[in-house]
Each structure stands twice: as C-alpha cells, then as structure tokens.
Amino acid sequence: MNARAGYADVLVGLQYGDEGKAKIVDRLAADYDIVARFNGGANAGHTVSTPTGSARLAQVPSGVFHAHTLMYIGSGCVVSLVKLADELDALRSTGASLDGRLHVSEQCAVIQPWHLDFDARHGAQIGTTGNGIGPCYADLSLRWQGGVRTVVQLRDLVADEAGAFEQMARYAATHDDTPAARAATGSVIASMRAAWARLKPSVGVVDARWMTRHVQRGARVLFEGAQSVMLDVTGGQQPYVTSSHTAPAFAFVGGDLPVRYHRKTIGVAKAIASRVGAGPFRTEFGAQRSSRYCADAALRGIGWREERDRFDPQALLRSEDEFDVGVALRMLTNEYGTGSGRPRRLGRLDVAELAEVIERHGVNEWYLNKCDCLSLFSGTRDAEIPVLMPQSEGEGGAHAAAMYHFPAFDELPDDVTDIARLPLPLQAFVSAVQTATACRIAGIGLGPRREQLLILSEGTVNDDA
C-alpha cells in the first residue's frame, strides 16, 4: 500500500437498528475526510443533534454538519430522487452547507414508481417503510422482465434522462396497464423529474473509482451502515430483515473501495434494545403481546401522540406486567420510528447476542448508547436492570444465556465528563458488559446531543469491577 494512502473504518449497528449510529458518526466525523453510505436507501432514519443544528437523515450520510467532510452514497445504495431532494432542502433550511460536498455513485439504482406501488401493497406484511427499497433491490437482481430492463441507475439518467423515465413507465405498464395505473405512474414520474432537476446542480454523480482515487491520495473514510447487522438480508432472520447487506464486510463492495484500505470495525449498540417491524426478539418486554400491539399500531397510525394521550408512563413503569413496562420505557425514551413515527418494540439488553455478533463480524471496539435511560429502571417495582448475559459452556452450552439483574441508579447529572463521576452501579454495569463481549467499549451515550457522548480511553473501564 502507498505509505501516503488513507484508510477506511466501518461503523455498523450491532442490534436491530435505531442504536444511535448517526450520533456516533457525527461525533467521529471530525477525524475523517469522507463519510459514506454503502447500503440501504430512504428506509434509514438517522437523527443528528449538534450545537449548530439537528436533522433527521434518510439517505444523506451523517457527516453533514462537519463542513470539511465530503459525503458519499455508494453503489450498494438505492436512491429515491424525491426524498433525496426534499432531504437536501430540509438540511439547507438548518444552515448546513452542502455545495460540492455530496457525491453519489452513478451505479446506484433508482426507486421507480412500480417499486413504490408494490411495496404499498405487500410491504406491511413484514413491516417495511413502504419506500420501495426491497422491490428496487429485487429488480436489480432480476435485471430484465417482459422485454424491459427492470433497473434504472443514476448513470442512465445522466446519459438519457427522457429515455430513463420512459423506461420506468414501460416497466410499470408490464405489471398494470390500466388507465388508472398509467395515470398514477405518470404522476410519480412527474414528481421524480422535478426532483431530478433540483438535484442535478448540487449532487455530484461520480464513477466507481471516485472513492479509491481519494483514498489513494490520503483520504480517511468512515463507512456508515444504514441498517444494522441483525437485519442483514442473508445473515438475519429471514424474512424479517432489510433488503440489503448490512454486515461490515459489505462496506467495501457497496462503498466502492478495495478492502485493502480497511483499518477497523466499530460497532454501536444501545442499553435498552428495540426492534421495528416483525421478527424474533427474545428479550422483548411483553413478548408476543407487545409484537402484536406494535404491528397493529403501525397499521392504524398510532404513534407517540396517541400513546401520550392514552397512557401514564410513570404508573406503567411500576406495573407487574412486562408489557406495561415496555410501553412506559418506549414513551420515556422516545422510541418511535424516526421517519414513520411507529412504536418500536422494546426489550432488555441482550449481551449474549451482542457477544456473538461482535465475534462474528470482527468488531474492534464499540459504543453503548442510551446508558442514561437505564436510570428509568429505578422506577420499576424491583429497581433492577434486567440484562441477558452469556454463560460459559459448562453452564448450558456454547450459546447459553441467562437473565441477570443489576442494581438501578438515579438520574445522571448533565455534565458528566469522566466515567469516575458516574454512579457506581453504572460503572459496574459497563465493566460487566465489556467483559462479557470481550471487546473494548470506546464510549457511552448519556443523552442525545453530541457532547453527551463520553469517550473512554484505553483502560478506562475496569474489567475486574
């Protein structure tokens, strides 16, 4: 490798999503020249809260509030023209400077009208966001149907804009050619044309060598996973997964960079786990009752406002019913979909699962967000923090786990800058989790803002605590 060449680190969520990846990316981005997406599309919901502005990001990488940092959307992503144009307008309204900073691979597939239609009809069965992501990835693999190419890439729009939109209309007509369907397709394409016109002046559509050329000249890259590793289309629990590869190894395929530039893998988890949509979740408060409730709420449009008007979270927190405790924790920790607003299923921290994920994906260090929210357990009946911890092989097998209970603690002060100032029960909790995962915890989140991330230096956490 050229001694002057740069490197790439990969940051991924270690659970089922919504771990606060964007918060970590935003904090770390000052040390990188490029922040890049390598998978997913407008189904991501990343919230960034900084002293200069806040934003909900769907497709734009989370380095947006660092003016020196370039942003890249790699070929492993699929692009919604309308949502991307709207997202850039929303970012400009916050004062974020975007000129010349956002670059997108010309090989990115474009979400088409048919993808949105198909997702609207069938996506609710597995809990998709309805943004056409899965159908777009499926058509990328299908390639050709009914004598029409099923894929439109950004390079097609650049080369022949009118022809690309006409191809979208022809492909939609192979599925439904009724007058109503043609009218609906035409309306969506009109909005896409308008969005593309807004995007062209401000987004650089680049070839597959763009990233490599920058790294060869010394650029430092942080790859940002859109969805988390437990939702990988192959490695997750099919069919309750996302539609792209989320494992850190895919960053170099979907991010268009040779793997030789990899330096380290960074994980992110949160102290109270959550999951959106259907699928296994073994630590869920309320188990199947919670899963059914959240699925129904998503279908009926029930979100935080409706739960706020219906429930008293402090009373539910003291309940003997685990379902009630889960509802209370969701309300008090604001666990609702960033884009959809739908309630997230809440569960205990599964450290046994985290340890397996960290080992499988070669994670070098990780961050644990929402540690401040653990103080809520002081309001439960037993005032204990329930955590699923791994057991040794002699205690029940290679992947055995058992529920442990850590003592709860009171609400944290706002200005903690040293782990020694944290309550002793929280220090012991962080130490035990680090030991159980056999991987260094590089920082803990104590709130949503950038300055509420407590960075831990090597040796800060006492593994013998």
Tab-separated table of C-alpha atoms in Angstrom:
chain	number	residue	atom	x	y	z
A	1	MET	CA	0.000	0.000	0.000
A	2	ASN	CA	1.142	3.508	-0.740
A	3	ALA	CA	2.533	4.923	2.518
A	4	ARG	CA	0.637	8.142	1.901
A	5	ALA	CA	-2.670	6.402	1.227
A	6	GLY	CA	-5.610	6.814	3.542
A	7	TYR	CA	-7.788	4.174	5.170
A	8	ALA	CA	-11.391	3.265	5.869
A	9	ASP	CA	-13.168	2.407	9.094
A	10	VAL	CA	-16.599	0.793	9.106
A	11	LEU	CA	-19.300	1.660	11.636
A	12	VAL	CA	-22.346	-0.598	11.982
A	13	GLY	CA	-25.242	-1.136	14.353
A	14	LEU	CA	-24.971	-4.359	16.326
A	15	GLN	CA	-28.657	-4.914	17.102
A	16	TYR	CA	-31.892	-4.421	15.142
A	17	GLY	CA	-31.412	-0.760	14.253
A	18	ASP	CA	-32.004	2.605	15.903
A	19	GLU	CA	-28.909	2.245	18.096
A	20	GLY	CA	-27.915	5.888	17.595
A	21	LYS	CA	-25.346	5.253	14.859
A	22	ALA	CA	-25.729	8.780	13.483
A	23	LYS	CA	-24.835	10.281	16.851
A	24	ILE	CA	-21.558	8.357	16.890
A	25	VAL	CA	-20.810	9.159	13.243
A	26	ASP	CA	-21.451	12.843	13.880
A	27	ARG	CA	-19.064	12.824	16.845
A	28	LEU	CA	-16.331	10.922	14.995
A	29	ALA	CA	-16.681	12.664	11.628
A	30	ALA	CA	-14.250	15.444	12.558
A	31	ASP	CA	-11.445	12.878	12.234
A	32	TYR	CA	-12.419	11.790	8.703
A	33	ASP	CA	-12.393	13.334	5.244
A	34	ILE	CA	-15.311	11.324	3.817
A	35	VAL	CA	-18.399	9.827	5.450
A	36	ALA	CA	-20.003	7.247	3.165
A	37	ARG	CA	-23.135	5.111	2.956
A	38	PHE	CA	-22.794	1.616	1.497
A	39	ASN	CA	-26.282	0.107	1.783
A	40	GLY	CA	-29.961	0.886	2.138
A	41	GLY	CA	-31.985	3.844	0.992
A	42	ALA	CA	-34.684	6.152	2.302
A	43	ASN	CA	-35.755	3.477	4.790
A	44	ALA	CA	-32.975	4.600	7.131
A	45	GLY	CA	-33.815	7.051	9.884
A	46	HIS	CA	-30.760	8.687	11.436
A	47	THR	CA	-31.136	11.589	13.873
A	48	VAL	CA	-28.272	14.025	14.435
A	49	SER	CA	-28.384	16.637	17.196
A	50	THR	CA	-25.494	19.132	17.337
A	51	PRO	CA	-24.880	22.602	18.795
A	52	THR	CA	-25.318	24.072	15.290
A	53	GLY	CA	-28.398	22.179	14.185
A	54	SER	CA	-30.456	19.000	14.223
A	55	ALA	CA	-31.685	16.847	11.369
A	56	ARG	CA	-33.405	13.593	10.560
A	57	LEU	CA	-31.386	11.931	7.827
A	58	ALA	CA	-32.614	9.209	5.491
A	59	GLN	CA	-30.107	8.990	2.631
A	60	VAL	CA	-27.530	11.689	3.352
A	61	PRO	CA	-24.508	10.485	5.393
A	62	SER	CA	-24.341	11.698	8.979
A	63	GLY	CA	-21.241	13.878	8.493
A	64	VAL	CA	-23.418	16.656	7.115
A	65	PHE	CA	-22.729	19.105	9.969
A	66	HIS	CA	-18.948	18.931	9.512
A	67	ALA	CA	-18.233	21.457	6.766
A	68	HIS	CA	-14.846	19.959	5.812
A	69	THR	CA	-16.234	16.432	5.330
A	70	LEU	CA	-17.268	15.082	1.949
A	71	MET	CA	-20.253	12.734	1.786
A	72	TYR	CA	-20.676	9.753	-0.496
A	73	ILE	CA	-23.598	7.466	-1.322
A	74	GLY	CA	-22.113	4.253	-2.691
A	75	SER	CA	-23.323	1.850	-5.353
A	76	GLY	CA	-24.719	-0.518	-2.713
A	77	CYS	CA	-27.462	2.022	-2.003
A	78	VAL	CA	-30.730	2.657	-3.813
A	79	VAL	CA	-31.868	6.250	-4.294
A	80	SER	CA	-35.249	7.931	-4.017
A	81	LEU	CA	-34.945	11.087	-6.104
A	82	VAL	CA	-37.910	12.800	-4.456
A	83	LYS	CA	-36.902	12.020	-0.893
A	84	LEU	CA	-33.266	12.940	-1.501
A	85	ALA	CA	-34.217	16.311	-2.995
A	86	ASP	CA	-36.565	17.005	-0.083
A	87	GLU	CA	-33.900	15.945	2.415
A	88	LEU	CA	-31.338	18.332	0.926
A	89	ASP	CA	-33.850	21.191	1.055
A	90	ALA	CA	-34.560	20.410	4.714
A	91	LEU	CA	-30.843	20.371	5.507
A	92	ARG	CA	-30.313	23.713	3.805
A	93	SER	CA	-33.047	25.163	5.990
A	94	THR	CA	-30.930	24.269	9.046
A	95	GLY	CA	-27.996	26.222	7.625
A	96	ALA	CA	-25.959	23.154	6.643
A	97	SER	CA	-23.526	23.839	3.803
A	98	LEU	CA	-23.884	21.193	1.087
A	99	ASP	CA	-22.362	22.770	-2.017
A	100	GLY	CA	-19.845	20.451	-3.634
A	101	ARG	CA	-19.890	18.021	-0.698
A	102	LEU	CA	-22.381	15.284	-1.656
A	103	HIS	CA	-21.354	12.714	-4.255
A	104	VAL	CA	-23.369	9.701	-5.400
A	105	SER	CA	-22.236	6.642	-7.322
A	106	GLU	CA	-23.533	6.552	-10.869
A	107	GLN	CA	-24.263	2.861	-10.301
A	108	CYS	CA	-26.911	3.476	-7.624
A	109	ALA	CA	-30.277	2.034	-8.618
A	110	VAL	CA	-33.227	4.446	-8.653
A	111	ILE	CA	-36.532	3.757	-6.881
A	112	GLN	CA	-39.196	3.540	-9.595
A	113	PRO	CA	-42.989	4.058	-9.479
A	114	TRP	CA	-43.608	0.312	-9.643
A	115	HIS	CA	-41.389	-0.256	-6.595
A	116	LEU	CA	-43.465	2.157	-4.535
A	117	ASP	CA	-46.699	0.574	-5.716
A	118	PHE	CA	-45.560	-2.971	-4.947
A	119	ASP	CA	-44.257	-2.005	-1.506
A	120	ALA	CA	-47.515	-0.256	-0.647
A	121	ARG	CA	-49.438	-3.419	-1.471
A	122	HIS	CA	-47.221	-6.010	0.186
A	123	GLY	CA	-44.641	-4.384	2.466
A	124	ALA	CA	-46.827	-4.162	5.573
A	125	GLN	CA	-46.712	-7.943	5.974
A	126	ILE	CA	-43.071	-7.784	7.097
A	127	GLY	CA	-43.084	-4.200	8.367
A	128	THR	CA	-41.287	-2.241	5.635
A	129	THR	CA	-41.287	1.554	5.499
A	130	GLY	CA	-43.156	1.488	2.174
A	131	ASN	CA	-40.422	3.387	0.333
A	132	GLY	CA	-39.902	0.795	-2.406
A	133	ILE	CA	-36.473	-0.299	-1.184
A	134	GLY	CA	-36.962	-4.077	-1.283
A	135	PRO	CA	-38.634	-4.161	-4.714
A	136	CYS	CA	-35.825	-1.984	-6.100
A	137	TYR	CA	-33.145	-4.368	-4.815
A	138	ALA	CA	-35.159	-7.309	-6.169
A	139	ASP	CA	-35.336	-5.738	-9.618
A	140	LEU	CA	-31.612	-5.010	-9.516
A	141	SER	CA	-31.117	-8.781	-9.366
A	142	LEU	CA	-33.962	-9.568	-11.774
A	143	ARG	CA	-32.420	-7.303	-14.453
A	144	TRP	CA	-34.987	-7.959	-17.220
A	145	GLN	CA	-38.694	-8.759	-17.412
A	146	GLY	CA	-41.307	-8.649	-20.133
A	147	GLY	CA	-38.820	-7.340	-22.649
A	148	VAL	CA	-37.987	-4.342	-20.447
A	149	ARG	CA	-34.941	-3.686	-18.290
A	150	THR	CA	-36.036	-3.687	-14.645
A	151	VAL	CA	-33.245	-1.384	-13.434
A	152	VAL	CA	-32.623	2.338	-13.851
A	153	GLN	CA	-29.315	3.599	-12.500
A	154	LEU	CA	-28.239	7.183	-11.996
A	155	ARG	CA	-25.892	6.868	-14.956
A	156	ASP	CA	-28.934	6.141	-17.148
A	157	LEU	CA	-30.494	9.418	-16.052
A	158	VAL	CA	-27.266	11.261	-16.755
A	159	ALA	CA	-26.895	9.713	-20.223
A	160	ASP	CA	-30.527	9.882	-21.405
A	161	GLU	CA	-32.943	11.447	-18.951
A	162	ALA	CA	-36.030	11.177	-21.152
A	163	GLY	CA	-35.243	7.582	-22.074
A	164	ALA	CA	-34.714	6.574	-18.440
A	165	PHE	CA	-38.076	7.937	-17.326
A	166	GLU	CA	-39.754	6.337	-20.345
A	167	GLN	CA	-38.220	3.008	-19.346
A	168	MET	CA	-39.726	3.379	-15.866
A	169	ALA	CA	-43.159	3.940	-17.393
A	170	ARG	CA	-42.811	0.931	-19.694
A	171	TYR	CA	-41.748	-1.305	-16.844
A	172	ALA	CA	-44.663	-0.200	-14.654
A	173	ALA	CA	-47.025	-0.944	-17.554
A	174	THR	CA	-45.820	-4.583	-17.717
A	175	HIS	CA	-47.448	-5.039	-14.285
A	176	ASP	CA	-50.557	-2.865	-14.636
A	177	ASP	CA	-51.538	-1.096	-17.837
A	178	THR	CA	-54.973	0.172	-16.812
A	179	PRO	CA	-55.742	3.865	-17.360
A	180	ALA	CA	-55.718	4.457	-13.583
A	181	ALA	CA	-52.322	2.803	-13.200
A	182	ARG	CA	-50.851	4.749	-16.117
A	183	ALA	CA	-52.128	7.995	-14.600
A	184	ALA	CA	-50.655	7.126	-11.199
A	185	THR	CA	-47.304	6.215	-12.747
A	186	GLY	CA	-47.283	9.429	-14.747
A	187	SER	CA	-47.880	11.464	-11.604
A	188	VAL	CA	-44.997	9.788	-9.750
A	189	ILE	CA	-42.661	10.227	-12.713
A	190	ALA	CA	-43.560	13.915	-12.918
A	191	SER	CA	-42.523	14.379	-9.300
A	192	MET	CA	-39.328	12.421	-9.975
A	193	ARG	CA	-38.481	14.624	-12.955
A	194	ALA	CA	-38.920	17.722	-10.819
A	195	ALA	CA	-36.761	16.230	-8.060
A	196	TRP	CA	-34.018	15.273	-10.517
A	197	ALA	CA	-33.966	18.841	-11.820
A	198	ARG	CA	-33.443	20.057	-8.238
A	199	LEU	CA	-30.705	17.521	-7.571
A	200	LYS	CA	-28.548	17.952	-10.661
A	201	PRO	CA	-26.994	21.315	-9.704
A	202	SER	CA	-25.948	20.206	-6.211
A	203	VAL	CA	-25.140	16.476	-6.335
A	204	GLY	CA	-22.051	15.062	-7.990
A	205	VAL	CA	-22.775	11.802	-9.832
A	206	VAL	CA	-19.398	10.051	-9.932
A	207	ASP	CA	-17.863	6.884	-11.355
A	208	ALA	CA	-16.798	3.768	-9.441
A	209	ARG	CA	-13.210	4.968	-8.991
A	210	TRP	CA	-14.057	8.197	-7.153
A	211	MET	CA	-13.621	6.760	-3.671
A	212	THR	CA	-10.429	4.843	-4.484
A	213	ARG	CA	-8.768	7.887	-6.014
A	214	HIS	CA	-9.466	9.936	-2.885
A	215	VAL	CA	-8.148	7.267	-0.520
A	216	GLN	CA	-5.032	6.773	-2.631
A	217	ARG	CA	-4.349	10.462	-2.076
A	218	GLY	CA	-4.672	10.083	1.700
A	219	ALA	CA	-8.373	10.480	2.430
A	220	ARG	CA	-9.703	8.949	5.648
A	221	VAL	CA	-13.127	7.323	5.219
A	222	LEU	CA	-15.828	6.398	7.706
A	223	PHE	CA	-18.384	3.982	6.268
A	224	GLU	CA	-21.793	4.331	7.911
A	225	GLY	CA	-24.170	1.371	7.898
A	226	ALA	CA	-27.745	2.401	7.175
A	227	GLN	CA	-29.355	-0.615	8.840
A	228	SER	CA	-27.870	-2.948	11.434
A	229	VAL	CA	-26.165	-6.326	11.222
A	230	MET	CA	-29.029	-8.336	12.720
A	231	LEU	CA	-31.140	-7.231	9.738
A	232	ASP	CA	-28.751	-8.379	7.006
A	233	VAL	CA	-30.704	-9.818	4.074
A	234	THR	CA	-28.721	-13.068	4.300
A	235	GLY	CA	-27.367	-13.179	7.845
A	236	GLY	CA	-30.539	-12.038	9.607
A	237	GLN	CA	-33.716	-13.957	10.421
A	238	GLN	CA	-35.391	-14.230	7.012
A	239	PRO	CA	-37.868	-12.880	6.019
A	240	TYR	CA	-37.816	-10.322	8.827
A	241	VAL	CA	-34.778	-8.458	7.552
A	242	THR	CA	-33.915	-5.454	5.448
A	243	SER	CA	-33.307	-5.858	1.723
A	244	SER	CA	-29.562	-5.192	1.558
A	245	HIS	CA	-26.338	-6.470	3.069
A	246	THR	CA	-25.634	-4.723	6.370
A	247	ALA	CA	-22.525	-6.638	7.509
A	248	PRO	CA	-19.356	-4.519	7.773
A	249	ALA	CA	-17.600	-6.682	5.184
A	250	PHE	CA	-20.048	-5.390	2.556
A	251	ALA	CA	-18.926	-1.790	3.110
A	252	PHE	CA	-16.135	-2.209	0.594
A	253	VAL	CA	-18.448	-3.660	-2.057
A	254	GLY	CA	-21.321	-1.220	-1.595
A	255	GLY	CA	-18.946	1.648	-0.806
A	256	ASP	CA	-16.768	1.138	-3.888
A	257	LEU	CA	-13.368	0.803	-2.219
A	258	PRO	CA	-10.817	-2.044	-2.265
A	259	VAL	CA	-10.799	-3.954	1.010
A	260	ARG	CA	-7.025	-3.420	1.352
A	261	TYR	CA	-7.793	0.002	2.870
A	262	HIS	CA	-9.765	-1.400	5.812
A	263	ARG	CA	-8.416	-0.339	9.225
A	264	LYS	CA	-11.007	-1.230	11.885
A	265	THR	CA	-14.660	-2.059	12.514
A	266	ILE	CA	-16.690	-0.022	15.003
A	267	GLY	CA	-19.963	-1.223	16.494
A	268	VAL	CA	-22.851	0.656	18.087
A	269	ALA	CA	-25.499	-0.705	20.442
A	270	LYS	CA	-27.910	0.776	22.947
A	271	ALA	CA	-28.567	-0.168	26.542
A	272	ILE	CA	-32.290	-0.810	26.033
A	273	ALA	CA	-32.791	-2.719	22.787
A	274	SER	CA	-35.563	-2.109	20.259
A	275	ARG	CA	-36.892	-3.546	17.039
A	276	VAL	CA	-39.236	-2.150	14.365
A	277	GLY	CA	-41.454	-4.474	12.360
A	278	ALA	CA	-41.959	-8.211	12.690
A	279	GLY	CA	-39.381	-10.837	13.571
A	280	PRO	CA	-37.761	-12.648	16.512
A	281	PHE	CA	-36.865	-10.564	19.566
A	282	ARG	CA	-36.184	-12.819	22.531
A	283	THR	CA	-35.793	-10.126	25.210
A	284	GLU	CA	-38.949	-8.157	24.315
A	285	PHE	CA	-40.982	-6.734	27.181
A	286	GLY	CA	-44.416	-8.303	26.808
A	287	ALA	CA	-43.250	-10.830	24.186
A	288	GLN	CA	-45.933	-11.645	21.562
A	289	ARG	CA	-48.425	-9.242	23.114
A	290	SER	CA	-46.016	-6.381	22.513
A	291	SER	CA	-45.237	-7.559	18.989
A	292	ARG	CA	-48.929	-7.714	18.071
A	293	TYR	CA	-49.637	-4.340	19.655
A	294	CYS	CA	-46.828	-2.581	17.772
A	295	ALA	CA	-47.805	-4.183	14.459
A	296	ASP	CA	-51.402	-3.059	14.924
A	297	ALA	CA	-50.293	0.426	15.964
A	298	ALA	CA	-48.215	0.756	12.806
A	299	LEU	CA	-51.185	-0.231	10.633
A	300	ARG	CA	-53.561	2.120	12.449
A	301	GLY	CA	-51.194	5.073	12.549
A	302	ILE	CA	-50.797	5.055	16.331
A	303	GLY	CA	-47.643	6.839	17.427
A	304	TRP	CA	-46.236	8.834	20.329
A	305	ARG	CA	-49.103	11.339	20.442
A	306	GLU	CA	-51.736	8.646	20.820
A	307	GLU	CA	-49.741	6.802	23.466
A	308	ARG	CA	-49.105	10.047	25.341
A	309	ASP	CA	-52.843	10.746	25.457
A	310	ARG	CA	-53.700	7.193	26.488
A	311	PHE	CA	-51.035	6.122	28.996
A	312	ASP	CA	-49.356	7.355	32.168
A	313	PRO	CA	-45.768	6.097	31.728
A	314	GLN	CA	-44.779	6.540	35.373
A	315	ALA	CA	-47.683	4.393	36.508
A	316	LEU	CA	-46.969	1.748	33.862
A	317	LEU	CA	-43.315	1.636	34.878
A	318	ARG	CA	-44.333	0.364	38.333
A	319	SER	CA	-46.587	-2.346	36.905
A	320	GLU	CA	-46.021	-6.066	37.416
A	321	ASP	CA	-46.971	-6.559	33.746
A	322	GLU	CA	-43.900	-6.609	31.453
A	323	PHE	CA	-45.956	-5.258	28.575
A	324	ASP	CA	-46.793	-2.149	30.604
A	325	VAL	CA	-43.122	-1.671	31.497
A	326	GLY	CA	-42.240	-1.859	27.801
A	327	VAL	CA	-44.814	0.797	26.898
A	328	ALA	CA	-43.508	3.053	29.661
A	329	LEU	CA	-39.902	2.673	28.545
A	330	ARG	CA	-40.858	3.405	24.935
A	331	MET	CA	-42.608	6.613	25.952
A	332	LEU	CA	-39.917	7.787	28.346
A	333	THR	CA	-37.046	7.058	25.934
A	334	ASN	CA	-38.893	8.291	22.818
A	335	GLU	CA	-38.527	5.004	20.967
A	336	TYR	CA	-40.590	5.747	17.858
A	337	GLY	CA	-39.581	5.452	14.212
A	338	THR	CA	-37.586	8.465	13.024
A	339	GLY	CA	-39.359	8.562	9.671
A	340	SER	CA	-42.557	6.599	10.275
A	341	GLY	CA	-43.327	7.546	13.882
A	342	ARG	CA	-44.452	3.984	14.576
A	343	PRO	CA	-43.846	2.478	18.045
A	344	ARG	CA	-40.704	0.399	18.455
A	345	ARG	CA	-40.772	-2.896	20.302
A	346	LEU	CA	-38.676	-2.579	23.466
A	347	GLY	CA	-36.509	-5.264	25.050
A	348	ARG	CA	-33.827	-5.925	27.615
A	349	LEU	CA	-30.200	-5.619	26.561
A	350	ASP	CA	-29.103	-8.960	25.062
A	351	VAL	CA	-25.389	-9.065	25.867
A	352	ALA	CA	-25.157	-12.736	24.890
A	353	GLU	CA	-26.320	-11.888	21.384
A	354	LEU	CA	-24.017	-8.863	21.253
A	355	ALA	CA	-21.012	-11.031	22.118
A	356	GLU	CA	-21.809	-13.396	19.238
A	357	VAL	CA	-22.320	-10.537	16.767
A	358	ILE	CA	-19.074	-8.836	17.809
A	359	GLU	CA	-17.135	-12.069	17.351
A	360	ARG	CA	-18.771	-12.936	14.025
A	361	HIS	CA	-18.090	-9.561	12.431
A	362	GLY	CA	-14.660	-8.882	13.898
A	363	VAL	CA	-15.650	-5.711	15.726
A	364	ASN	CA	-12.617	-3.927	17.168
A	365	GLU	CA	-14.410	-1.509	19.506
A	366	TRP	CA	-17.945	-0.407	20.185
A	367	TYR	CA	-20.125	2.295	21.695
A	368	LEU	CA	-23.060	1.778	24.058
A	369	ASN	CA	-25.730	4.460	23.718
A	370	LYS	CA	-28.645	5.412	25.959
A	371	CYS	CA	-26.914	4.439	29.189
A	372	ASP	CA	-28.712	7.373	30.811
A	373	CYS	CA	-32.035	5.638	30.122
A	374	LEU	CA	-31.074	2.772	32.427
A	375	SER	CA	-31.866	5.110	35.335
A	376	LEU	CA	-35.546	4.583	34.495
A	377	PHE	CA	-35.354	1.105	35.989
A	378	SER	CA	-35.069	2.746	39.405
A	379	GLY	CA	-38.789	3.457	38.985
A	380	THR	CA	-39.748	-0.183	38.438
A	381	ARG	CA	-41.082	-2.409	41.224
A	382	ASP	CA	-37.787	-4.214	41.836
A	383	ALA	CA	-35.470	-1.281	40.944
A	384	GLU	CA	-33.197	-3.589	38.928
A	385	ILE	CA	-31.829	-3.548	35.381
A	386	PRO	CA	-32.558	-6.871	33.610
A	387	VAL	CA	-29.889	-7.999	31.142
A	388	LEU	CA	-29.467	-11.261	29.219
A	389	MET	CA	-25.857	-12.306	29.796
A	390	PRO	CA	-23.845	-15.124	28.210
A	391	GLN	CA	-22.975	-18.168	30.282
A	392	SER	CA	-19.882	-20.311	29.990
A	393	GLU	CA	-20.096	-23.549	28.022
A	394	GLY	CA	-20.189	-25.556	31.210
A	395	GLU	CA	-23.353	-23.748	32.300
A	396	GLY	CA	-25.522	-24.812	29.398
A	397	GLY	CA	-23.775	-24.898	26.045
A	398	ALA	CA	-21.744	-22.681	23.739
A	399	HIS	CA	-24.566	-20.160	23.242
A	400	ALA	CA	-26.306	-20.386	26.616
A	401	ALA	CA	-27.612	-17.225	28.237
A	402	ALA	CA	-29.309	-16.295	31.474
A	403	MET	CA	-31.060	-13.209	32.811
A	404	TYR	CA	-29.042	-11.166	35.292
A	405	HIS	CA	-30.223	-8.182	37.310
A	406	PHE	CA	-28.007	-5.169	38.002
A	407	PRO	CA	-28.923	-2.595	40.642
A	408	ALA	CA	-30.557	0.519	39.215
A	409	PHE	CA	-29.334	4.058	39.833
A	410	ASP	CA	-30.788	7.546	39.970
A	411	GLU	CA	-30.871	10.008	37.084
A	412	LEU	CA	-27.454	11.126	35.869
A	413	PRO	CA	-26.131	14.693	36.173
A	414	ASP	CA	-25.967	16.668	32.918
A	415	ASP	CA	-22.259	17.438	32.902
A	416	VAL	CA	-20.515	14.088	33.328
A	417	THR	CA	-17.093	14.223	31.650
A	418	ASP	CA	-15.378	11.321	33.410
A	419	ILE	CA	-16.542	7.755	33.977
A	420	ALA	CA	-15.405	8.046	37.601
A	421	ARG	CA	-18.236	10.545	38.162
A	422	LEU	CA	-20.881	8.049	37.064
A	423	PRO	CA	-22.894	6.159	39.688
A	424	LEU	CA	-21.047	3.051	40.850
A	425	PRO	CA	-23.828	0.708	39.641
A	426	LEU	CA	-23.484	2.116	36.113
A	427	GLN	CA	-19.704	1.770	36.223
A	428	ALA	CA	-20.096	-1.860	37.273
A	429	PHE	CA	-22.689	-2.428	34.544
A	430	VAL	CA	-20.422	-1.051	31.784
A	431	SER	CA	-17.494	-3.102	33.073
A	432	ALA	CA	-19.521	-6.322	33.163
A	433	VAL	CA	-20.848	-5.789	29.631
A	434	GLN	CA	-17.377	-5.085	28.272
A	435	THR	CA	-16.017	-8.233	29.899
A	436	ALA	CA	-18.900	-10.355	28.585
A	437	THR	CA	-18.401	-9.180	24.989
A	438	ALA	CA	-14.588	-9.398	25.135
A	439	CYS	CA	-14.438	-6.139	23.169
A	440	ARG	CA	-13.448	-2.648	24.303
A	441	ILE	CA	-16.249	-0.151	24.874
A	442	ALA	CA	-14.904	3.055	23.334
A	443	GLY	CA	-17.660	5.334	24.610
A	444	ILE	CA	-21.061	5.508	26.249
A	445	GLY	CA	-24.009	7.690	25.319
A	446	LEU	CA	-25.521	9.712	28.163
A	447	GLY	CA	-28.043	11.680	26.112
A	448	PRO	CA	-28.977	12.575	22.512
A	449	ARG	CA	-26.606	15.506	21.968
A	450	ARG	CA	-23.083	15.362	20.511
A	451	GLU	CA	-21.485	16.485	23.769
A	452	GLN	CA	-23.330	13.770	25.715
A	453	LEU	CA	-21.089	11.030	24.344
A	454	LEU	CA	-18.496	10.078	26.950
A	455	ILE	CA	-15.357	8.839	25.164
A	456	LEU	CA	-13.472	6.190	27.122
A	457	SER	CA	-9.731	5.847	26.694
A	458	GLU	CA	-7.902	2.523	26.740
A	459	GLY	CA	-8.021	1.030	30.212
A	460	THR	CA	-10.708	3.426	31.488
A	461	VAL	CA	-13.193	0.641	32.185
A	462	ASN	CA	-12.122	-1.676	34.973
A	463	ASP	CA	-12.859	-5.166	33.734
A	464	ASP	CA	-12.493	-6.501	37.262
A	465	ALA	CA	-15.217	-4.267	38.680
